[in-house]
């Protein structure tokens, strides 16, 4: 008999397993269909000893001291500020767009925010209402920059025209009027110095936590006894897709190893053009590993496969609401994490959500 069955050994599952065992002395069974812990943040060393993020580049960034301090009990950190270039008109340009991007692209010599603002104003197009991704970007910086940096990238990433993507998705990508070429501006930006997997192993290293990998909740649920279920997998799968499947965008990854120390200038290069992949990642920039070889990951977005990005629109949100209404009637089951709550959450947000869930449990 377990106090808790926790489905999913990603950030949500592992943080809750750690809190409930350490602070409440609860007996936990933590399971995952995958053969490893860490969920999408899992990393591993390949045959040549290169550290690889199996499900795409994961950069930890947060403004939350609570989240940063909590995780710091389980890892040391390597300070790392993420940089991205976009391959546009045969040039590798800083992204998010900043003064250097505009100067290099249009042969300008701007050095002040005032000049950038005036430039964007002269390029932007009036939109009566800002409803879509396209409205947002074109209304802010104009058609040319939209076509060069955003349009094709978004079509590849989401598989639909940006006219059908919510403006809120575009609002997540800043446009800078200074020289800042960092992708994120959070207070804490770092990477676990020995990798994410080591940090996860430390999180769940507790005598009260039992871990079973390579096992699906639906196969196990009738075979064991437990008090409360914490489900961090897709909420629609839990309810047997009773109201239909929620839409997710997935990714295929391909890897190529090179016999040289570095292959690209920054960790990530975006390809907002007709290349079949959206971006390439060279992990060594992120991990700081020194190694004579290097590895490049190519990302190919697709509709089928592991659920990565919730595709939120009025239709999918209506279906999600039906599942959410069922949650209220499901006693002793909590839904946590990116898939359990059907929203795009970064790692720090998942940790925050999991710590708050624990606080609520502890108060009862
Ligand atoms: C390509 C990509 C890049 C990202 N980059 C960043 C980044 O740079 N920075 C950042 O902060 N965030 C990033 N994220 C987001 C980050 O991956 C998530 O915030 C985080 O991993 C979510 O943790 P989670 O525990 O909610 O879900 P997950 O990590 O998805 O874990 C859920 C686990 O549940 C398991 N599971 C599902 N159903 C079942 C079942 N029926 N039975 C058993 N197990 C089950 C799954 O196998 C999975 O391991 C990125 C995500 C992707 C896809």
Coordinates of C-alpha atoms and ligand atoms in Angstrom, one line a residue:
X1 CA 0.0 0.0 0.0
X2 CA 1.5 3.3 -1.1
X3 CA 0.3 6.7 0.2
X4 CA 0.8 8.2 -3.3
X5 CA 1.0 6.8 -6.8
X6 CA 2.8 9.5 -8.9
X7 CA 2.5 9.0 -12.6
X8 CA 5.3 10.7 -14.6
X9 CA 8.9 11.2 -13.4
X10 CA 9.5 14.6 -14.9
X11 CA 9.8 17.8 -12.9
X12 CA 6.2 17.7 -11.6
X13 CA 6.4 14.1 -10.5
X14 CA 9.9 14.2 -9.0
X15 CA 9.4 17.5 -7.1
X16 CA 6.2 16.2 -5.5
X17 CA 7.7 12.8 -4.7
X18 CA 10.6 14.6 -3.0
X19 CA 8.4 17.0 -1.0
X20 CA 5.9 14.3 0.1
X21 CA 8.6 11.8 1.2
X22 CA 11.0 14.3 2.8
X23 CA 8.6 16.5 4.6
X24 CA 5.6 14.2 5.1
X25 CA 7.3 10.8 5.4
X26 CA 4.9 9.5 2.7
X27 CA 5.4 6.2 0.9
X28 CA 5.6 6.9 -2.8
X29 CA 5.5 4.8 -6.0
X30 CA 6.8 7.0 -8.9
X31 CA 6.3 5.5 -12.4
X32 CA 7.0 6.5 -15.9
X33 CA 6.4 4.8 -19.3
X34 CA 9.8 5.9 -20.4
X35 CA 13.0 4.0 -19.4
X36 CA 14.4 7.0 -17.6
X37 CA 13.5 9.7 -15.1
X38 CA 13.5 13.5 -15.9
X39 CA 10.7 13.6 -18.4
X40 CA 11.4 16.0 -21.3
X41 CA 14.4 17.5 -19.4
X42 CA 16.3 14.1 -19.4
X43 CA 19.9 14.3 -20.6
X44 CA 22.5 11.5 -21.2
X45 CA 26.1 11.0 -22.3
X46 CA 26.3 9.4 -25.8
X47 CA 28.8 6.7 -26.8
X48 CA 31.5 9.4 -27.3
X49 CA 30.8 11.0 -23.9
X50 CA 29.0 14.0 -25.3
X51 CA 26.2 15.3 -23.0
X52 CA 22.9 15.4 -25.0
X53 CA 19.4 16.8 -24.1
X54 CA 17.3 13.9 -25.6
X55 CA 14.1 16.0 -26.0
X56 CA 15.6 19.3 -27.2
X57 CA 17.6 22.0 -25.6
X58 CA 16.6 22.8 -22.0
X59 CA 17.8 26.1 -20.5
X60 CA 16.8 26.8 -16.9
X61 CA 15.7 30.4 -16.4
X62 CA 13.6 31.9 -13.7
X63 CA 12.9 35.0 -11.6
X64 CA 11.7 32.9 -8.7
X65 CA 14.2 32.7 -5.8
X66 CA 12.0 30.1 -4.3
X67 CA 12.3 27.7 -7.3
X68 CA 16.0 28.4 -7.7
X69 CA 16.8 27.9 -4.0
X70 CA 14.8 24.7 -3.9
X71 CA 16.6 23.1 -6.8
X72 CA 19.9 24.3 -5.5
X73 CA 19.7 21.7 -2.8
X74 CA 20.0 19.0 -5.5
X75 CA 22.5 20.5 -7.9
X76 CA 25.3 23.0 -8.4
X77 CA 24.8 25.3 -11.3
X78 CA 26.8 26.4 -14.4
X79 CA 26.0 30.0 -15.2
X80 CA 24.8 30.1 -18.8
X81 CA 23.1 32.9 -20.8
X82 CA 21.3 31.5 -23.8
X83 CA 22.1 33.0 -27.3
X84 CA 20.2 32.3 -30.5
X85 CA 20.9 33.3 -34.1
X86 CA 18.4 33.3 -37.0
X87 CA 19.6 32.4 -40.5
X88 CA 18.0 35.2 -42.6
X89 CA 19.0 36.4 -46.1
X90 CA 22.2 34.3 -45.9
X91 CA 23.2 35.9 -42.6
X92 CA 23.3 34.7 -39.0
X93 CA 21.5 37.4 -37.0
X94 CA 20.8 37.8 -33.3
X95 CA 17.3 36.7 -32.2
X96 CA 15.2 38.1 -30.5
X97 CA 15.6 41.0 -32.9
X98 CA 17.9 43.7 -31.4
X99 CA 19.9 46.7 -32.7
X100 CA 22.6 44.5 -34.2
X101 CA 19.9 42.5 -36.1
X102 CA 18.5 45.6 -37.7
X103 CA 21.9 47.2 -38.4
X104 CA 23.2 44.0 -40.1
X105 CA 20.0 43.3 -42.0
X106 CA 19.3 46.8 -43.4
X107 CA 22.7 48.4 -43.3
X108 CA 21.7 50.8 -40.6
X109 CA 23.9 52.4 -37.9
X110 CA 21.5 52.6 -35.1
X111 CA 22.7 52.8 -31.5
X112 CA 19.7 54.1 -29.5
X113 CA 16.3 52.8 -28.5
X114 CA 14.8 55.9 -29.9
X115 CA 16.0 55.1 -33.5
X116 CA 14.8 51.5 -33.2
X117 CA 11.3 52.6 -32.0
X118 CA 11.0 55.1 -34.8
X119 CA 12.2 52.4 -37.3
X120 CA 9.6 49.9 -36.0
X121 CA 6.9 52.6 -36.1
X122 CA 7.7 53.4 -39.7
X123 CA 7.5 49.7 -40.6
X124 CA 4.5 48.6 -38.5
X125 CA 1.0 48.2 -40.1
X126 CA -2.1 49.3 -38.4
X127 CA -4.4 46.5 -37.4
X128 CA -7.9 47.2 -36.2
X129 CA -7.8 44.3 -33.7
X130 CA -4.8 42.3 -32.5
X131 CA -6.2 38.8 -32.6
X132 CA -3.6 36.6 -34.3
X133 CA 0.1 35.9 -34.2
X134 CA 0.3 37.8 -37.6
X135 CA -1.6 40.8 -36.3
X136 CA 0.6 41.0 -33.3
X137 CA 4.0 40.9 -35.1
X138 CA 3.0 42.9 -38.2
X139 CA 1.2 45.5 -36.0
X140 CA 4.4 45.9 -33.9
X141 CA 7.4 45.6 -36.4
X142 CA 5.9 45.3 -39.9
X143 CA 5.5 42.8 -42.7
X144 CA 9.2 42.4 -43.8
X145 CA 10.5 41.4 -40.4
X146 CA 7.5 39.2 -39.8
X147 CA 8.1 37.4 -43.1
X148 CA 11.9 37.1 -42.5
X149 CA 11.9 36.0 -38.9
X150 CA 8.5 34.7 -37.8
X151 CA 6.2 33.6 -40.6
X152 CA 7.8 30.4 -41.9
X153 CA 9.2 29.5 -38.5
X154 CA 5.7 29.5 -37.0
X155 CA 4.2 27.6 -40.0
X156 CA 6.8 24.9 -39.5
X157 CA 6.5 25.0 -35.7
X158 CA 2.7 24.9 -35.5
X159 CA 1.8 23.4 -38.9
X160 CA -0.8 26.2 -39.4
X161 CA -0.8 29.7 -40.8
X162 CA 0.1 32.3 -38.1
X163 CA -3.3 34.0 -38.9
X164 CA -4.7 31.1 -36.9
X165 CA -2.3 31.2 -34.0
X166 CA -3.2 33.2 -31.0
X167 CA -1.5 36.6 -30.5
X168 CA -0.4 35.5 -27.0
X169 CA 2.1 33.0 -28.6
X170 CA 3.8 35.9 -30.4
X171 CA 3.7 38.1 -27.2
X172 CA 6.1 35.5 -25.6
X173 CA 8.9 36.6 -28.1
X174 CA 10.4 40.0 -27.2
X175 CA 11.6 42.6 -29.7
X176 CA 14.5 44.6 -28.3
X177 CA 15.4 48.2 -28.8
X178 CA 18.9 47.7 -27.3
X179 CA 22.0 45.5 -27.9
X180 CA 21.0 42.7 -25.5
X181 CA 21.5 39.5 -27.4
X182 CA 20.5 37.1 -24.6
X183 CA 17.4 35.0 -25.3
X184 CA 16.2 35.3 -21.7
X185 CA 16.5 38.1 -19.3
X186 CA 15.5 36.3 -16.0
X187 CA 17.4 36.8 -12.8
X188 CA 18.7 33.2 -12.7
X189 CA 19.9 31.6 -15.9
X190 CA 21.8 28.4 -15.6
X191 CA 22.2 24.7 -16.2
X192 CA 22.7 21.9 -13.6
X193 CA 26.5 21.6 -13.7
X194 CA 26.4 17.8 -14.0
X195 CA 23.3 17.6 -16.1
X196 CA 19.6 17.4 -15.4
X197 CA 19.5 13.6 -14.9
X198 CA 22.0 13.8 -12.0
X199 CA 19.8 16.4 -10.4
X200 CA 16.7 14.3 -10.8
X201 CA 18.4 11.2 -9.4
X202 CA 19.3 13.3 -6.3
X203 CA 15.8 14.7 -6.0
X204 CA 14.2 11.2 -5.8
X205 CA 17.0 9.5 -3.8
X206 CA 14.9 8.7 -0.7
X207 CA 14.1 5.4 1.0
X208 CA 10.4 6.1 0.9
X209 CA 10.3 6.6 -2.9
X210 CA 10.1 3.5 -5.1
X211 CA 10.6 4.0 -8.8
X212 CA 9.3 1.8 -11.6
X213 CA 10.3 2.7 -15.2
X214 CA 9.0 1.5 -18.5
X215 CA 5.5 1.0 -17.1
X216 CA 2.2 2.7 -18.1
X217 CA -0.3 3.8 -15.4
X218 CA -3.2 2.1 -17.3
X219 CA -1.5 -1.3 -17.0
X220 CA -0.7 -0.8 -13.4
X221 CA -3.7 0.9 -11.9
X222 CA -5.7 -2.1 -10.9
X223 CA -2.6 -4.1 -9.6
X224 CA -1.6 -1.8 -6.8
X225 CA -3.1 -0.1 -3.8
X226 CA -2.6 3.6 -3.1
X227 CA -4.2 6.5 -1.3
X228 CA -3.9 9.4 -3.7
X229 CA -3.0 9.6 -7.3
X230 CA -0.9 12.4 -8.8
X231 CA -1.1 12.3 -12.5
X232 CA 1.4 14.4 -14.6
X233 CA 0.6 12.7 -18.0
X234 CA -1.9 14.0 -20.6
X235 CA -5.2 14.7 -18.9
X236 CA -7.2 13.4 -21.8
X237 CA -5.4 10.0 -21.7
X238 CA -6.4 9.7 -18.0
X239 CA -10.1 9.9 -18.9
X240 CA -9.7 7.5 -21.8
X241 CA -10.2 10.3 -24.4
X242 CA -13.9 10.4 -23.4
X243 CA -14.4 13.8 -25.0
X244 CA -11.8 13.3 -27.7
X245 CA -8.1 13.9 -27.9
X246 CA -6.5 17.2 -27.0
X247 CA -4.2 18.6 -29.7
X248 CA -0.5 18.7 -29.2
X249 CA 2.4 19.5 -31.5
X250 CA 5.2 17.0 -31.5
X251 CA 8.8 16.9 -32.6
X252 CA 11.2 14.5 -34.4
X253 CA 14.8 14.9 -33.5
X254 CA 17.8 13.9 -35.5
X255 CA 21.4 14.0 -34.4
X256 CA 24.7 14.3 -36.2
X257 CA 28.1 14.1 -34.7
X258 CA 31.0 16.1 -36.1
X259 CA 34.8 15.5 -35.7
X260 CA 35.5 19.1 -34.8
X261 CA 35.3 21.1 -31.6
X262 CA 32.4 23.4 -32.6
X263 CA 30.1 23.6 -35.6
X264 CA 28.0 26.7 -35.0
X265 CA 28.5 30.0 -33.2
X266 CA 25.7 29.8 -30.7
X267 CA 23.8 27.0 -29.0
X268 CA 20.8 27.4 -31.2
X269 CA 20.3 28.6 -34.8
X270 CA 16.8 29.2 -36.0
X271 CA 15.9 28.5 -39.6
X272 CA 12.8 30.7 -40.4
X273 CA 12.9 29.7 -44.1
X274 CA 12.0 26.6 -46.2
X275 CA 14.6 24.3 -44.6
X276 CA 12.7 21.2 -43.3
X277 CA 13.9 21.8 -39.7
X278 CA 13.1 24.7 -37.4
X279 CA 16.3 24.9 -35.5
X280 CA 19.7 23.3 -34.8
X281 CA 21.2 22.9 -31.3
X282 CA 24.8 22.4 -30.4
X283 CA 24.7 21.3 -26.8
X284 CA 28.3 22.0 -25.9
X285 CA 27.6 25.7 -25.8
X286 CA 25.0 25.0 -23.2
X287 CA 26.7 22.3 -21.2
X288 CA 30.1 23.9 -21.3
X289 CA 31.6 20.5 -22.0
X290 CA 35.1 20.5 -23.5
X291 CA 35.4 17.7 -26.0
X292 CA 37.2 17.2 -29.4
X293 CA 33.9 16.2 -31.1
X294 CA 30.5 17.9 -31.1
X295 CA 26.9 16.9 -31.7
X296 CA 24.2 18.8 -33.5
X297 CA 20.4 18.2 -33.1
X298 CA 17.9 19.1 -35.8
X299 CA 14.3 19.6 -34.9
X300 CA 11.4 18.6 -37.2
X301 CA 8.0 19.6 -35.8
X302 CA 5.1 17.2 -36.6
X303 CA 1.6 16.3 -35.5
X304 CA 2.1 12.8 -34.2
X305 CA 4.4 11.5 -31.5
X306 CA 5.1 12.4 -27.9
X307 CA 2.9 15.3 -26.8
X308 CA 5.1 18.4 -26.5
X309 CA 3.3 21.6 -27.1
X310 CA -0.4 22.0 -26.2
X311 CA -2.1 23.6 -29.2
X312 CA -4.5 25.9 -27.4
X313 CA -7.4 27.3 -29.4
X314 CA -11.1 27.8 -28.8
X315 CA -11.9 24.2 -29.8
X316 CA -9.2 22.5 -27.7
X317 CA -9.8 24.7 -24.7
X318 CA -13.5 23.7 -24.8
X319 CA -12.5 20.1 -24.8
X320 CA -10.0 20.7 -22.0
X321 CA -12.8 22.4 -20.0
X322 CA -14.8 19.2 -20.1
X323 CA -11.9 17.2 -18.7
X324 CA -11.3 19.9 -16.1
X325 CA -14.9 19.7 -15.0
X326 CA -14.4 15.9 -14.5
X327 CA -11.4 16.6 -12.3
X328 CA -13.7 18.2 -9.8
X329 CA -15.6 14.9 -9.5
X330 CA -12.4 12.8 -9.2
X331 CA -11.6 12.5 -5.6
X332 CA -8.0 11.8 -4.5
X333 CA -6.6 12.5 -7.9
X334 CA -4.5 15.6 -8.6
X335 CA -3.4 16.8 -12.1
X336 CA -0.1 18.6 -12.2
X337 CA 2.5 19.6 -14.8
X338 CA 2.5 20.6 -18.4
X339 CA 0.4 17.7 -19.6
X340 CA -1.8 17.3 -16.6
X341 CA -2.9 21.0 -16.8
X342 CA -2.7 21.3 -20.6
X343 CA -0.7 24.5 -20.8
X344 CA 2.7 25.6 -22.0
X345 CA 4.9 25.7 -18.9
X346 CA 8.6 26.2 -18.6
X347 CA 10.5 24.0 -16.1
X348 CA 10.6 26.7 -13.4
X349 CA 6.8 27.2 -13.7
X350 CA 6.3 23.4 -13.3
X351 CA 8.5 23.4 -10.2
X352 CA 6.5 26.4 -8.8
X353 CA 3.2 24.7 -9.6
X354 CA 4.4 21.5 -7.9
X355 CA 5.7 23.3 -4.8
X356 CA 2.3 25.1 -4.5
X357 CA 0.4 21.8 -5.0
X358 CA 2.5 20.4 -2.1
X359 CA 1.7 23.4 0.1
X360 CA -2.0 22.8 -0.5
X361 CA -1.7 19.1 0.3
X362 CA 0.3 19.9 3.5
X363 CA -2.3 22.4 4.7
X364 CA -5.1 19.7 4.5
Ligands
LIG1 C1 11.7 20.8 -27.2 C2 11.4 21.4 -25.8 C3 12.3 22.3 -25.3 C4 12.0 22.9 -24.0 N1 12.9 23.8 -23.6 C5 12.8 24.4 -22.4 C6 13.7 25.3 -21.9 O1 14.7 25.7 -22.5 N2 13.4 25.8 -20.6 C7 12.3 25.5 -19.9 O2 12.2 26.0 -18.8 N3 11.5 24.6 -20.3 C8 11.6 24.0 -21.6 N4 10.8 23.1 -22.0 C9 9.6 22.7 -21.2 C10 10.0 21.6 -20.2 O3 10.3 20.4 -20.9 C11 8.8 21.3 -19.3 O4 8.4 22.5 -18.6 C12 8.9 20.2 -18.3 O5 9.7 19.2 -18.7 C13 7.6 19.7 -17.8 O6 7.7 18.8 -16.8 P1 6.5 17.9 -16.5 O7 6.8 17.0 -15.3 O8 5.2 18.7 -16.4 O9 6.2 17.0 -17.8 P2 7.2 15.9 -18.6 O10 8.6 16.3 -18.5 O11 6.6 15.8 -19.9 O12 6.9 14.6 -17.7 C14 5.7 13.8 -17.8 C15 6.1 12.4 -17.8 O13 4.9 11.6 -17.6 C16 5.1 10.4 -18.3 N5 3.8 9.8 -18.6 C17 2.8 10.3 -19.3 N6 1.7 9.5 -19.3 C18 2.1 8.4 -18.6 C19 1.4 7.2 -18.2 N7 0.2 6.9 -18.6 N8 2.0 6.3 -17.4 C20 3.3 6.6 -16.9 N9 4.0 7.7 -17.3 C21 3.4 8.6 -18.1 C22 5.9 10.8 -19.5 O14 6.6 9.7 -20.1 C23 6.8 11.9 -19.0 O15 8.1 11.4 -18.7 C24 10.9 22.5 -23.3 C25 10.1 21.5 -23.8 C26 10.3 21.0 -25.0 C27 9.3 20.0 -25.6

